Amino acid sequence: MWDIFKKKPKAIGDNELMQLAFDRLDTTSLQMLAAAKGHKSASEGIVPYFHSERAASLLEWSQGIEFAKNPHMYNRKQLYRTYDNAYRDLHLTGIIGTRITSLQNSKFKVTRELRQDTGAEDLFKNMWFRGYIRDMAMSIFDGYTLAEITEFNDQLTTVSIGNKNLQIREISEISRVNKSHVRPELNKWFAYDYDTASAGFDYTAAPDNLYYIGIGERKDLGLMERITPIALAKRYAQATWGSFNDKLAVPFRTVTMNGQDVKRERKLAEILDKMGAAGWGILHPGEELKFIEVSKSDVHKCFAELMAYCDSQMSISVLHQTGTTNEKSYAGSAAVHQSVAEEVHAADRAFLEYNVNTQLMPRLLAHGYPLHGFKFERDDKTQIPLLDQIKIDDTLMRHYHVSPEYVANKYDVPIEFITEKSSTGGGEAVLKPVNNITDVVEQVAAKKTGKMYYAMPAMYSQKPMSAIMRTEYPVTMASDNTPEFKGLGGLIQKIFDGKAQKIDPDLWQYINDALIEVANEGVGVDLLSVDYTKPDNQLLQFMRDNIFLFSSAKTWQQMREMSQLLYDENGQVRSESEFKRLAKGTHNMYVQYLSVERNTALASGQMFQMWQDFAANTDAYPNLRYETAGDKRVRPSHQELEGIVLPFNDSFWDTYWPQNDWGCRCRVTQTRDKATDKATIVQPTISPIFANNVGKSGIIFKEDAHPYFDVTRSQMNDIKAFTNDKLKI
């Protein structure tokens, strides 16, 4: 990577090299100095060894600790193999991922002399730094971690720092050195994980120390030293449970022969073997096989409770609590859980800040990054979403005057668009106070172009709804039987000409008809023909009204997003051809979402009718059983509900009545079986969108949960007014 230098500088001492790096030489000089010394790369020198994948034992774990701490060995290979075995636990990797993701998404700033520099911050806004944060966070669990700067960009990059434009060769990758090949007590990495101490490479010697970054304390073995035996115990419980089911849960079959006939015995064995996986045996006359059956019907609880206990202990070790993982958090403890989570996150951020400033930053300097005198710091400023900020300011304006300057700065709105000037008695021009922030922000576009007033430039708006829904909807489940909207071309032209309405009636009719059609199929009646004057039809009326309102909100969101495409990211008006191309793409995405919503409306209609049928048979079948589809596609959170039996009127069904997610295939059956002890039920967290019993509420799309309804108060008033007009027709 250093072949661009024609002249090789003379060799210098290790101390001199580091001193020059910290004294901030120019980019070329530092890179030439590093090249002059040569660099032994672990990423190229390590020879990986593939160990067999088998369950680790507690003996291997304890021996691994002994080998890792033994001064004659200092070899962590066996210990890390047990760690990797423990990482197969989904609960463990999930809660570790929670900590890592929170740290990766935390905000930071880079300052010099207390002044923030966005150009310096941009040097850290890339994937290599995100990966470095992950490796640093994993050192909390694995113990001391060694990272290596392994790749640089081929081309120079121009950066603007401190009002100066500079060229540097940016880092493109920092890799974690294979942990089994590092012996931090010796300051060495090894090509083979079984090498003797004398065979390693010292990563603290210059110039290697400019490429290697040590993270954590050298003797630290990480939290996994204590977590691993818990994870292994859970794995043993799972295996024992499986063995129990294999031997005792499935009925054993026997055949007693009339006599000893080898040929017949083989035939019977062949028949029994083809009849399924249950155990079987062939007995001769006078032989008897006795089984000691388990007297309790809930013997599985001993396994389930042990596994739940292990999950709880792992959560305490990783998150310092249990309430923010897959357990349900109640109001009395939610604040405590949130406080603990924030404290853990604050500690992780402090660790990151310290490591970057003391370990990473000096090496960036040595490789030509113009960061002399800069500090990497946490950014504790609270970022309030745009809609929430508007709501706050709307509340303030009911009691106080808000200056136009505040609005201009807060919402990046040119001050001349906010209000006209008026003269005081002395003739001095002043700005009128602002009384409604929503109107100000929404009218900016109208004053600039005369087009549809709520078609704000993207810089003034919230995140596009289609981007939000991409993370919410499983678009892969979209079906191809969704009807086509015939008026798309005319609608797009109206938006471009500034003649469209907030909620286009034709687009609304298309969406509403598509949803009503499948809901009718689900409930078995025509929601548009029901006599709603009869009290018995009240829930059906709720369903019809909910679909009408949802169609209005969806239409409003699509119209808003399509109209925002009139402007590019710089606030400039797009050409007609580019706008039409992008608007058509946005419409197609909303049609895909409509397909998912039709699936939901159909299933919800079916579950609505099922609840009504069950209500008529509670005398004969007082309880309900939750059942999954029983295949590999079942979600883990739904699997936890499998087999739960509770009374028809139990509040459990208010939340967990299917559907419980997009495309949920779970069902409920009526039964006379004994109800499950509620104290043993682990209630998983499900999306608020689905925490509902459509059979009792008639609601398919919850107004307080679905993203389409995430609008301001005045916008919701417009949506409801349009819906009410449609309901009157």
XYZ file of C-alpha atoms in Angstrom:
729
model
C 0.000 0.000 0.000
C 3.038 2.281 0.289
C 4.442 1.743 -3.216
C 3.553 5.332 -4.160
C 6.680 6.551 -2.406
C 9.715 6.488 -4.683
C 12.272 7.257 -1.999
C 12.534 5.083 1.085
C 13.444 7.174 4.145
C 16.196 6.110 6.484
C 15.361 3.953 9.485
C 14.685 5.736 12.764
C 14.181 4.602 16.326
C 10.873 3.364 17.699
C 10.549 6.177 20.220
C 11.280 8.778 17.583
C 8.622 7.323 15.293
C 5.890 7.546 17.926
C 6.986 11.023 19.018
C 6.793 12.312 15.463
C 3.334 10.829 15.116
C 2.037 12.523 18.232
C 3.688 15.844 17.303
C 1.517 15.922 14.157
C 3.686 15.756 11.057
C 2.177 16.200 7.618
C 0.382 13.258 6.014
C 3.076 12.149 3.576
C 5.904 12.214 6.125
C 4.038 10.051 8.611
C 3.003 7.493 6.023
C 6.585 7.244 4.739
C 7.888 6.755 8.278
C 5.479 3.899 8.850
C 6.419 2.330 5.533
C 10.118 2.553 6.333
C 9.811 0.243 9.334
C 7.743 -2.532 7.735
C 4.594 -4.040 9.231
C 3.813 -7.656 10.153
C 0.085 -8.155 9.505
C -1.873 -10.638 11.607
C -4.676 -10.658 9.044
C -2.215 -12.098 6.524
C -0.018 -14.118 8.880
C -2.526 -16.065 10.949
C -3.218 -19.618 9.816
C -6.799 -20.455 10.862
C -7.602 -23.837 12.318
C -11.132 -25.189 11.994
C -12.231 -26.939 15.166
C -14.981 -29.547 15.110
C -18.386 -28.192 16.053
C -19.549 -30.038 19.141
C -21.091 -29.162 22.477
C -18.609 -27.803 25.002
C -18.535 -29.077 28.575
C -18.074 -27.393 31.935
C -14.812 -29.299 32.282
C -13.512 -27.734 29.065
C -14.578 -24.316 30.317
C -12.800 -24.705 33.667
C -9.688 -26.079 31.963
C -9.827 -23.208 29.488
C -9.709 -20.695 32.336
C -6.755 -22.533 33.841
C -4.851 -22.548 30.522
C -5.635 -18.859 29.951
C -4.336 -17.795 33.379
C -1.384 -20.194 33.623
C 1.802 -18.054 33.233
C 3.514 -20.987 31.538
C 0.856 -21.068 28.825
C -1.314 -17.933 28.608
C -3.287 -19.720 25.882
C -6.974 -18.799 25.554
C -7.744 -21.145 22.658
C -9.809 -23.673 24.629
C -11.587 -21.004 26.675
C -12.640 -19.110 23.571
C -13.943 -22.338 22.031
C -16.349 -22.655 24.972
C -17.269 -18.970 24.551
C -18.115 -19.566 20.886
C -20.210 -22.557 21.938
C -22.150 -20.364 24.364
C -22.714 -17.747 21.650
C -24.987 -20.245 19.894
C -27.671 -19.319 22.425
C -30.122 -16.965 20.709
C -31.158 -15.214 23.913
C -27.538 -14.458 24.774
C -26.645 -13.147 21.331
C -29.857 -11.114 21.312
C -29.143 -9.225 24.535
C -25.492 -8.728 23.589
C -26.689 -7.374 20.254
C -28.930 -4.944 22.125
C -25.937 -3.444 23.925
C -23.802 -3.313 20.798
C -26.503 -1.744 18.616
C -27.259 0.902 21.247
C -23.583 1.830 21.353
C -23.230 1.885 17.561
C -26.260 4.172 17.274
C -25.193 6.561 20.047
C -24.353 10.118 19.064
C -20.864 11.567 19.372
C -18.976 14.729 18.498
C -15.364 15.629 17.761
C -14.140 18.864 19.332
C -11.025 20.993 19.579
C -10.830 23.662 22.253
C -14.497 22.966 23.057
C -15.568 23.717 19.474
C -17.380 21.044 17.504
C -15.969 20.259 14.045
C -18.338 18.496 11.653
C -15.529 17.831 9.187
C -13.589 15.890 11.814
C -16.769 14.021 12.754
C -17.256 12.937 9.143
C -14.000 10.952 9.370
C -15.737 8.644 11.854
C -19.046 8.299 9.988
C -18.212 5.161 8.035
C -18.488 1.402 8.273
C -14.960 0.739 9.552
C -15.659 2.812 12.662
C -19.012 1.118 13.195
C -17.179 -2.218 13.026
C -14.558 -0.914 15.439
C -17.309 -0.031 17.928
C -18.652 -3.579 17.602
C -15.216 -5.073 18.276
C -14.686 -2.732 21.205
C -18.069 -3.691 22.670
C -17.311 -7.397 22.240
C -14.178 -6.921 24.368
C -16.581 -6.451 27.285
C -17.642 -10.063 26.793
C -14.508 -11.720 25.360
C -11.950 -9.788 27.362
C -8.869 -8.137 25.885
C -9.285 -7.656 22.136
C -6.682 -6.793 19.508
C -7.722 -4.825 16.420
C -5.583 -4.185 13.346
C -5.717 -1.436 10.727
C -5.718 -3.635 7.628
C -6.905 -1.635 4.614
C -6.603 1.905 3.224
C -8.434 3.488 0.306
C -6.498 3.551 -2.962
C -7.412 7.169 -3.673
C -6.766 10.279 -1.597
C -9.814 11.925 -0.033
C -10.265 15.664 0.449
C -11.546 16.567 3.908
C -12.484 19.940 5.352
C -11.305 20.375 8.936
C -10.849 23.653 10.768
C -11.760 25.619 7.621
C -8.926 23.917 5.717
C -9.164 21.443 2.862
C -6.700 18.569 3.303
C -6.026 15.331 1.456
C -5.620 12.042 3.310
C -5.652 8.355 2.496
C -8.574 7.132 4.586
C -8.743 3.836 6.435
C -11.239 1.454 4.866
C -11.070 -1.456 7.307
C -10.057 -2.238 10.874
C -10.246 -5.970 11.573
C -10.384 -7.885 14.805
C -7.421 -10.233 15.172
C -8.554 -13.831 15.747
C -8.873 -13.928 19.531
C -7.505 -17.474 19.865
C -4.228 -16.339 18.296
C -3.608 -13.451 20.712
C -1.832 -13.748 24.064
C -2.097 -10.262 25.552
C 0.003 -11.096 28.609
C 2.920 -11.605 26.189
C 1.968 -8.690 23.879
C 2.042 -11.149 20.965
C -0.083 -12.652 18.241
C 0.687 -16.113 16.833
C 0.397 -17.593 13.361
C -0.821 -20.889 14.884
C -2.932 -21.009 18.021
C -0.725 -23.785 19.410
C 2.622 -21.981 18.879
C 5.070 -21.675 21.763
C 5.657 -18.285 23.375
C 8.885 -17.659 21.478
C 7.204 -17.971 18.077
C 4.861 -14.992 18.348
C 5.010 -11.464 16.919
C 5.210 -8.490 19.292
C 2.460 -6.072 18.279
C 3.667 -3.363 20.679
C 6.996 -2.887 18.862
C 7.287 -0.116 16.263
C 6.072 0.221 13.613
C 3.498 -2.513 14.323
C 2.188 -0.467 17.225
C 0.862 2.043 14.681
C -1.378 -0.639 13.182
C -2.496 -2.607 16.250
C -4.978 -1.302 18.805
C -5.389 -3.037 22.132
C -8.834 -2.836 23.714
C -9.356 -3.561 27.411
C -7.169 -4.911 30.199
C -4.602 -7.516 29.183
C -5.610 -10.085 31.807
C -9.349 -9.576 31.394
C -11.258 -12.674 30.214
C -14.545 -10.792 29.818
C -18.062 -11.329 31.112
C -18.242 -14.619 29.225
C -15.980 -16.141 31.867
C -19.042 -16.103 34.145
C -21.806 -16.329 31.532
C -20.531 -19.422 29.685
C -21.437 -22.013 32.370
C -24.961 -20.562 32.508
C -25.343 -20.816 28.730
C -24.007 -24.379 28.794
C -26.444 -25.308 31.574
C -29.303 -24.040 29.422
C -28.042 -26.078 26.499
C -27.911 -29.198 28.691
C -31.503 -28.502 29.800
C -32.626 -28.295 26.172
C -30.851 -31.541 25.325
C -32.267 -33.319 28.378
C -35.755 -32.076 27.550
C -35.372 -33.451 24.042
C -34.164 -36.779 25.411
C -37.104 -36.881 27.831
C -39.571 -36.267 25.007
C -37.894 -38.901 22.886
C -38.091 -41.559 25.581
C -41.193 -40.754 27.624
C -43.390 -38.179 25.917
C -44.283 -40.372 22.927
C -46.212 -43.593 23.758
C -44.163 -46.800 23.512
C -45.583 -49.659 21.397
C -45.252 -53.384 22.033
C -46.310 -56.519 20.165
C -46.549 -59.874 21.939
C -46.081 -62.835 19.620
C -47.827 -66.192 19.982
C -44.536 -67.986 19.641
C -40.944 -67.629 18.513
C -40.980 -67.165 14.753
C -37.867 -65.329 13.512
C -39.338 -64.620 10.094
C -42.525 -63.162 11.599
C -40.521 -61.209 14.146
C -38.559 -59.481 11.389
C -41.769 -58.639 9.545
C -43.303 -57.139 12.698
C -40.136 -55.128 13.308
C -40.361 -53.755 9.772
C -44.017 -52.788 10.294
C -43.368 -51.083 13.634
C -40.376 -49.210 12.273
C -42.480 -47.698 9.491
C -45.264 -46.600 11.857
C -43.413 -43.529 13.151
C -40.682 -42.367 15.481
C -42.143 -43.759 18.716
C -40.211 -46.496 20.497
C -41.320 -50.084 20.046
C -40.507 -53.623 21.120
C -41.428 -57.227 20.240
C -42.052 -59.580 23.153
C -42.209 -63.330 23.254
C -44.825 -65.245 25.260
C -44.365 -64.806 29.008
C -42.259 -61.645 28.627
C -43.457 -58.347 30.081
C -42.161 -54.801 29.736
C -43.072 -52.350 32.512
C -42.902 -48.569 32.275
C -42.655 -46.277 35.267
C -44.698 -43.316 34.089
C -44.222 -39.798 35.366
C -47.224 -38.964 37.530
C -47.205 -35.218 36.886
C -48.599 -33.818 33.650
C -46.484 -30.667 33.848
C -43.086 -32.340 34.103
C -41.875 -30.154 31.240
C -41.911 -27.199 33.608
C -38.701 -28.283 35.307
C -36.900 -27.927 31.979
C -38.688 -24.734 30.938
C -38.118 -23.084 34.311
C -34.422 -23.982 34.291
C -34.032 -22.496 30.829
C -35.958 -19.375 31.880
C -33.739 -19.071 34.951
C -30.627 -19.301 32.768
C -32.029 -16.613 30.452
C -32.693 -14.412 33.469
C -29.150 -14.862 34.791
C -27.639 -14.080 31.392
C -29.804 -10.956 31.116
C -28.652 -9.797 34.531
C -25.014 -10.345 33.529
C -25.295 -8.535 30.191
C -27.995 -5.910 30.781
C -27.887 -5.783 34.613
C -31.626 -6.529 34.561
C -34.244 -8.790 32.975
C -37.132 -6.444 32.178
C -36.080 -4.987 28.839
C -35.510 -8.221 26.932
C -38.263 -10.721 26.183
C -40.094 -10.324 29.469
C -43.101 -8.088 29.735
C -42.355 -4.866 31.571
C -45.136 -3.410 33.692
C -45.713 0.197 34.645
C -44.408 -0.244 38.189
C -41.001 -1.374 36.998
C -40.660 0.202 33.548
C -38.975 3.345 34.869
C -36.465 1.302 36.854
C -35.656 -0.875 33.833
C -35.171 2.187 31.649
C -32.898 3.804 34.236
C -30.708 0.703 34.481
C -30.488 0.425 30.690
C -29.394 4.057 30.466
C -26.710 3.538 33.114
C -25.291 0.513 31.289
C -25.330 2.439 28.012
C -23.594 5.419 29.662
C -20.817 3.130 30.922
C -20.348 1.674 27.427
C -20.158 5.155 25.920
C -17.558 6.208 28.493
C -15.476 3.136 27.610
C -15.747 3.972 23.895
C -14.752 7.600 24.475
C -11.704 6.601 26.537
C -10.547 3.974 24.042
C -10.902 6.215 20.995
C -8.990 9.090 22.608
C -6.174 7.031 24.135
C -5.760 4.213 21.599
C -7.398 4.905 18.248
C -6.795 8.651 17.880
C -2.955 8.470 18.181
C -2.872 5.831 15.446
C -5.099 7.901 13.197
C -2.643 10.748 13.688
C 0.229 8.467 12.748
C -1.523 7.602 9.484
C -2.035 11.190 8.444
C -5.435 12.043 9.882
C -5.423 15.792 10.690
C -6.829 15.334 14.204
C -4.101 16.956 16.318
C -5.700 18.477 19.427
C -9.119 16.927 18.768
C -11.163 14.932 21.286
C -13.829 12.320 20.668
C -16.751 12.977 23.035
C -20.256 11.811 23.750
C -22.988 14.047 22.391
C -25.681 14.176 25.050
C -27.924 16.619 23.247
C -31.477 15.303 23.053
C -32.698 14.872 19.485
C -36.445 15.483 19.312
C -38.293 14.178 16.225
C -39.754 16.891 14.003
C -43.398 16.063 14.711
C -42.772 15.973 18.468
C -40.955 19.321 18.275
C -43.892 20.818 16.389
C -46.292 19.554 19.075
C -44.123 21.084 21.812
C -43.964 24.427 20.033
C -47.702 24.368 19.346
C -48.284 23.963 23.095
C -45.927 26.844 23.919
C -47.696 29.116 21.457
C -50.998 28.744 23.271
C -49.526 30.711 26.168
C -46.527 32.632 24.799
C -45.413 34.535 21.714
C -42.602 32.771 19.851
C -40.131 34.871 17.908
C -39.768 34.365 14.146
C -35.985 34.027 14.633
C -36.531 30.936 16.801
C -38.735 29.339 14.146
C -36.271 30.176 11.372
C -33.349 28.600 13.246
C -35.208 25.584 14.644
C -36.880 24.501 11.383
C -34.328 25.818 8.882
C -37.019 28.017 7.307
C -35.953 31.269 5.577
C -37.176 34.016 7.860
C -38.808 35.968 5.023
C -41.265 33.068 4.567
C -42.492 33.206 8.156
C -44.411 36.482 8.300
C -44.571 39.974 6.850
C -43.006 42.976 8.558
C -45.059 45.666 10.233
C -44.119 49.100 11.547
C -44.313 50.301 15.127
C -45.360 53.773 16.105
C -41.726 54.940 15.801
C -41.461 53.613 12.284
C -39.050 50.783 13.164
C -39.768 47.565 11.280
C -40.322 44.470 13.445
C -41.418 40.871 12.795
C -44.824 39.665 13.904
C -44.772 36.844 16.484
C -45.597 33.348 15.251
C -48.818 31.767 16.492
C -48.986 28.398 14.680
C -45.799 26.525 13.833
C -47.611 23.863 11.781
C -49.009 26.442 9.381
C -45.596 28.085 9.008
C -43.789 24.883 8.105
C -46.535 23.619 5.792
C -46.953 26.905 3.900
C -43.280 27.277 2.998
C -43.642 25.292 -0.222
C -46.797 27.111 -1.269
C -45.043 30.485 -0.968
C -42.067 29.221 -2.979
C -43.898 27.596 -5.909
C -47.641 27.965 -5.526
C -47.998 24.176 -5.521
C -49.930 22.044 -3.079
C -49.411 23.665 0.324
C -48.465 20.600 2.296
C -45.973 19.427 -0.322
C -42.997 20.549 1.751
C -39.407 20.193 0.493
C -37.764 17.088 1.941
C -35.465 19.202 4.127
C -38.498 20.463 6.078
C -40.245 17.125 6.482
C -40.068 13.976 8.529
C -38.697 10.624 7.350
C -40.704 9.323 4.341
C -43.492 6.973 5.376
C -42.431 4.422 2.744
C -39.015 4.199 4.440
C -40.680 3.716 7.820
C -42.974 1.015 6.474
C -40.085 -0.870 4.850
C -38.922 -1.704 8.364
C -42.483 -2.429 9.558
C -43.993 -4.517 6.755
C -42.755 -7.862 5.373
C -43.067 -6.756 1.733
C -41.886 -10.205 0.648
C -45.363 -11.388 1.716
C -47.072 -9.103 -0.784
C -49.361 -11.005 -3.136
C -49.940 -10.303 -6.814
C -53.753 -10.261 -6.621
C -53.996 -6.638 -5.481
C -56.128 -4.645 -7.949
C -54.530 -1.961 -10.117
C -55.209 1.763 -9.661
C -56.377 3.017 -13.053
C -56.087 6.728 -12.281
C -52.374 6.868 -11.447
C -51.285 8.926 -14.460
C -53.918 11.589 -13.898
C -53.171 11.791 -10.181
C -49.435 12.282 -10.738
C -50.156 15.034 -13.262
C -52.492 16.801 -10.807
C -49.805 16.739 -8.122
C -47.224 18.225 -10.490
C -49.659 20.925 -11.641
C -50.480 21.865 -8.043
C -54.146 20.869 -8.438
C -54.302 17.791 -6.203
C -56.253 17.546 -2.962
C -54.781 16.465 0.376
C -56.672 13.172 0.100
C -57.409 12.276 -3.493
C -60.960 10.797 -3.627
C -60.154 8.344 -6.437
C -57.038 7.001 -4.707
C -58.993 6.692 -1.444
C -61.782 4.767 -3.205
C -59.243 2.379 -4.739
C -57.598 1.653 -1.365
C -60.874 1.397 0.549
C -62.472 -0.957 -1.986
C -59.400 -3.213 -1.923
C -59.565 -3.537 1.875
C -63.351 -3.817 2.187
C -63.344 -6.625 -0.396
C -61.110 -8.945 1.654
C -62.623 -7.927 5.003
C -66.037 -8.936 3.642
C -64.594 -12.296 2.672
C -63.192 -12.762 6.169
C -66.319 -11.915 8.182
C -68.713 -13.461 5.662
C -70.915 -10.371 5.231
C -70.883 -7.207 3.121
C -69.774 -4.422 5.459
C -71.329 -1.824 3.145
C -74.790 -3.462 3.261
C -75.166 -4.256 6.971
C -78.064 -2.680 8.883
C -76.092 -0.677 11.431
C -79.212 0.466 13.278
C -79.262 -2.951 14.981
C -77.176 -3.089 18.198
C -75.840 -6.552 17.319
C -73.973 -5.063 14.376
C -72.040 -2.461 16.342
C -68.692 -4.289 16.090
C -69.129 -4.648 12.331
C -69.732 -0.906 12.172
C -66.493 -0.333 14.101
C -64.674 -2.480 11.539
C -66.155 -0.636 8.572
C -65.363 2.770 10.097
C -61.826 1.632 10.950
C -61.167 0.570 7.355
C -62.549 3.880 6.052
C -60.312 5.870 8.433
C -57.275 3.719 7.670
C -57.823 4.227 3.929
C -57.939 7.984 4.493
C -54.717 7.982 6.525
C -52.935 5.783 3.979
C -54.083 8.025 1.131
C -52.920 11.118 3.032
C -49.478 9.600 3.645
C -49.062 8.539 0.020
C -50.184 11.936 -1.284
C -47.808 13.726 1.099
C -44.858 11.585 0.096
C -45.551 11.795 -3.634
C -45.933 15.571 -3.445
C -42.635 15.900 -1.564
C -40.948 14.405 -4.607
C -41.563 17.732 -6.368
C -38.337 18.824 -4.665
C -34.892 17.259 -4.541
C -32.750 16.960 -1.408
C -31.528 20.550 -1.919
C -35.038 21.988 -2.053
C -34.923 22.540 -5.833
C -37.961 21.748 -8.010
C -37.510 18.522 -10.001
C -38.178 18.221 -13.716
C -41.573 16.823 -14.728
C -40.114 13.597 -16.124
C -37.998 12.895 -13.039
C -40.907 13.660 -10.708
C -43.270 11.328 -12.579
C -40.726 8.500 -12.532
C -40.168 8.825 -8.774
C -43.875 9.281 -8.020
C -44.728 6.081 -9.892
C -42.088 4.207 -7.886
C -43.536 5.518 -4.629
C -47.046 4.458 -5.679
C -45.804 0.958 -6.513
C -44.281 0.685 -3.036
C -47.588 1.698 -1.429
C -49.358 -0.932 -3.553
C -46.990 -3.546 -2.133
C -47.914 -2.328 1.350
C -51.589 -2.529 0.380
C -51.085 -6.187 -0.498
C -49.763 -6.871 3.017
C -52.650 -4.860 4.490
C -55.171 -6.891 2.486
C -53.712 -10.100 3.921
C -54.092 -8.623 7.392
C -57.672 -7.470 6.768
C -58.656 -10.911 5.458
C -57.122 -12.764 8.417
C -58.549 -10.253 10.897
C -62.008 -10.700 9.430
C -61.705 -14.459 9.839
C -60.482 -14.137 13.441
C -63.331 -11.688 14.150
C -65.899 -14.252 13.032
C -64.120 -17.043 14.925
C -64.399 -15.073 18.175
C -68.141 -14.606 17.660
C -68.535 -18.353 17.001
C -66.562 -19.218 20.138
C -68.681 -16.824 22.210
C -71.765 -18.850 21.320
C -70.198 -22.109 22.588
C -68.533 -21.131 25.869
C -70.894 -23.333 27.911
C -69.675 -26.462 26.151
C -66.079 -25.309 25.641
C -65.140 -22.743 28.302
C -61.411 -22.533 27.473
C -59.289 -21.611 24.461
C -55.944 -23.074 23.381
C -53.289 -21.096 21.476
C -51.746 -23.086 18.599
C -48.989 -22.223 16.121
C -48.594 -23.611 12.612
C -46.061 -26.046 14.075
C -43.326 -25.724 11.445
C -39.871 -24.163 11.200
C -41.293 -20.804 10.112
C -42.958 -20.176 13.482
C -41.525 -17.090 15.174
C -39.814 -17.716 18.560
C -42.137 -15.246 20.309
C -45.181 -17.109 18.962
C -43.671 -20.476 19.897
C -43.662 -19.300 23.524
C -47.467 -19.091 23.326
C -47.881 -22.621 21.949
C -50.285 -24.751 23.987
C -51.415 -22.048 26.425
C -54.963 -22.818 27.629
C -56.983 -20.046 29.291
C -60.680 -19.211 29.781
C -62.556 -17.500 26.970
C -63.054 -14.371 29.093
C -59.421 -14.141 30.285
C -57.711 -10.786 29.624
C -54.836 -12.692 27.975
C -56.884 -12.882 24.782
C -57.246 -9.079 24.698
C -53.575 -8.912 23.687
C -52.616 -12.269 22.181
C -55.638 -13.118 20.044
C -54.187 -13.765 16.528
C -52.958 -12.129 14.374
C -49.873 -11.278 16.421
C -47.635 -10.114 13.570
C -47.709 -9.606 9.828
C -48.503 -12.916 8.177
C -49.164 -14.636 11.506
C -50.530 -18.161 10.929
C -51.389 -18.933 14.550
C -54.885 -20.033 15.495
C -57.006 -20.685 18.577
C -59.226 -23.690 19.290
C -61.935 -24.261 21.888
C -61.297 -26.915 24.503
C -62.441 -28.375 27.816
C -58.818 -28.928 28.885
C -57.599 -27.524 32.180
C -56.374 -23.925 32.068
C -52.636 -23.233 32.205
C -51.277 -21.765 35.448
C -50.829 -18.084 34.523
C -47.861 -17.779 36.863
C -45.892 -20.042 34.516
C -46.741 -18.144 31.333
C -43.992 -16.011 29.809
C -45.815 -13.379 27.810
C -43.621 -12.199 24.909
C -43.623 -8.623 23.715
C -45.492 -8.109 20.451
C -45.849 -5.041 18.277
C -48.441 -2.556 19.626
C -50.063 -2.744 16.190
C -51.220 -6.288 17.011
C -51.891 -5.993 20.759
C -55.611 -6.218 20.109
C -58.537 -8.637 19.912
C -60.384 -7.806 16.721
C -63.239 -10.063 17.835
C -63.941 -7.814 20.829
C -63.004 -4.417 19.365
C -63.813 -4.691 15.667
C -60.567 -2.790 15.027
C -58.114 -4.087 12.414
C -55.671 -1.154 12.202
C -55.099 0.531 15.567
C -55.206 4.304 15.449
C -52.756 4.647 18.364
C -50.145 2.282 16.911
C -50.054 2.121 13.109
C -47.500 4.529 11.545
C -50.028 5.867 9.030
C -51.756 7.635 11.935
C -48.550 9.351 13.108
C -49.624 12.857 12.098
C -50.213 16.185 13.803
C -53.493 17.039 15.457
C -54.600 19.352 12.659
C -53.675 16.758 10.038
C -55.697 14.079 11.847
C -58.655 16.465 11.974
C -58.464 16.769 8.177
C -58.252 12.977 7.784
C -61.245 12.373 10.054
C -63.299 15.080 8.375
C -62.736 13.442 4.982
C -63.615 10.028 6.445
C -66.831 11.296 8.027
C -67.916 12.726 4.685
C -67.368 9.322 3.073
C -69.328 7.541 5.819
C -72.316 9.798 5.161
C -72.539 8.783 1.506
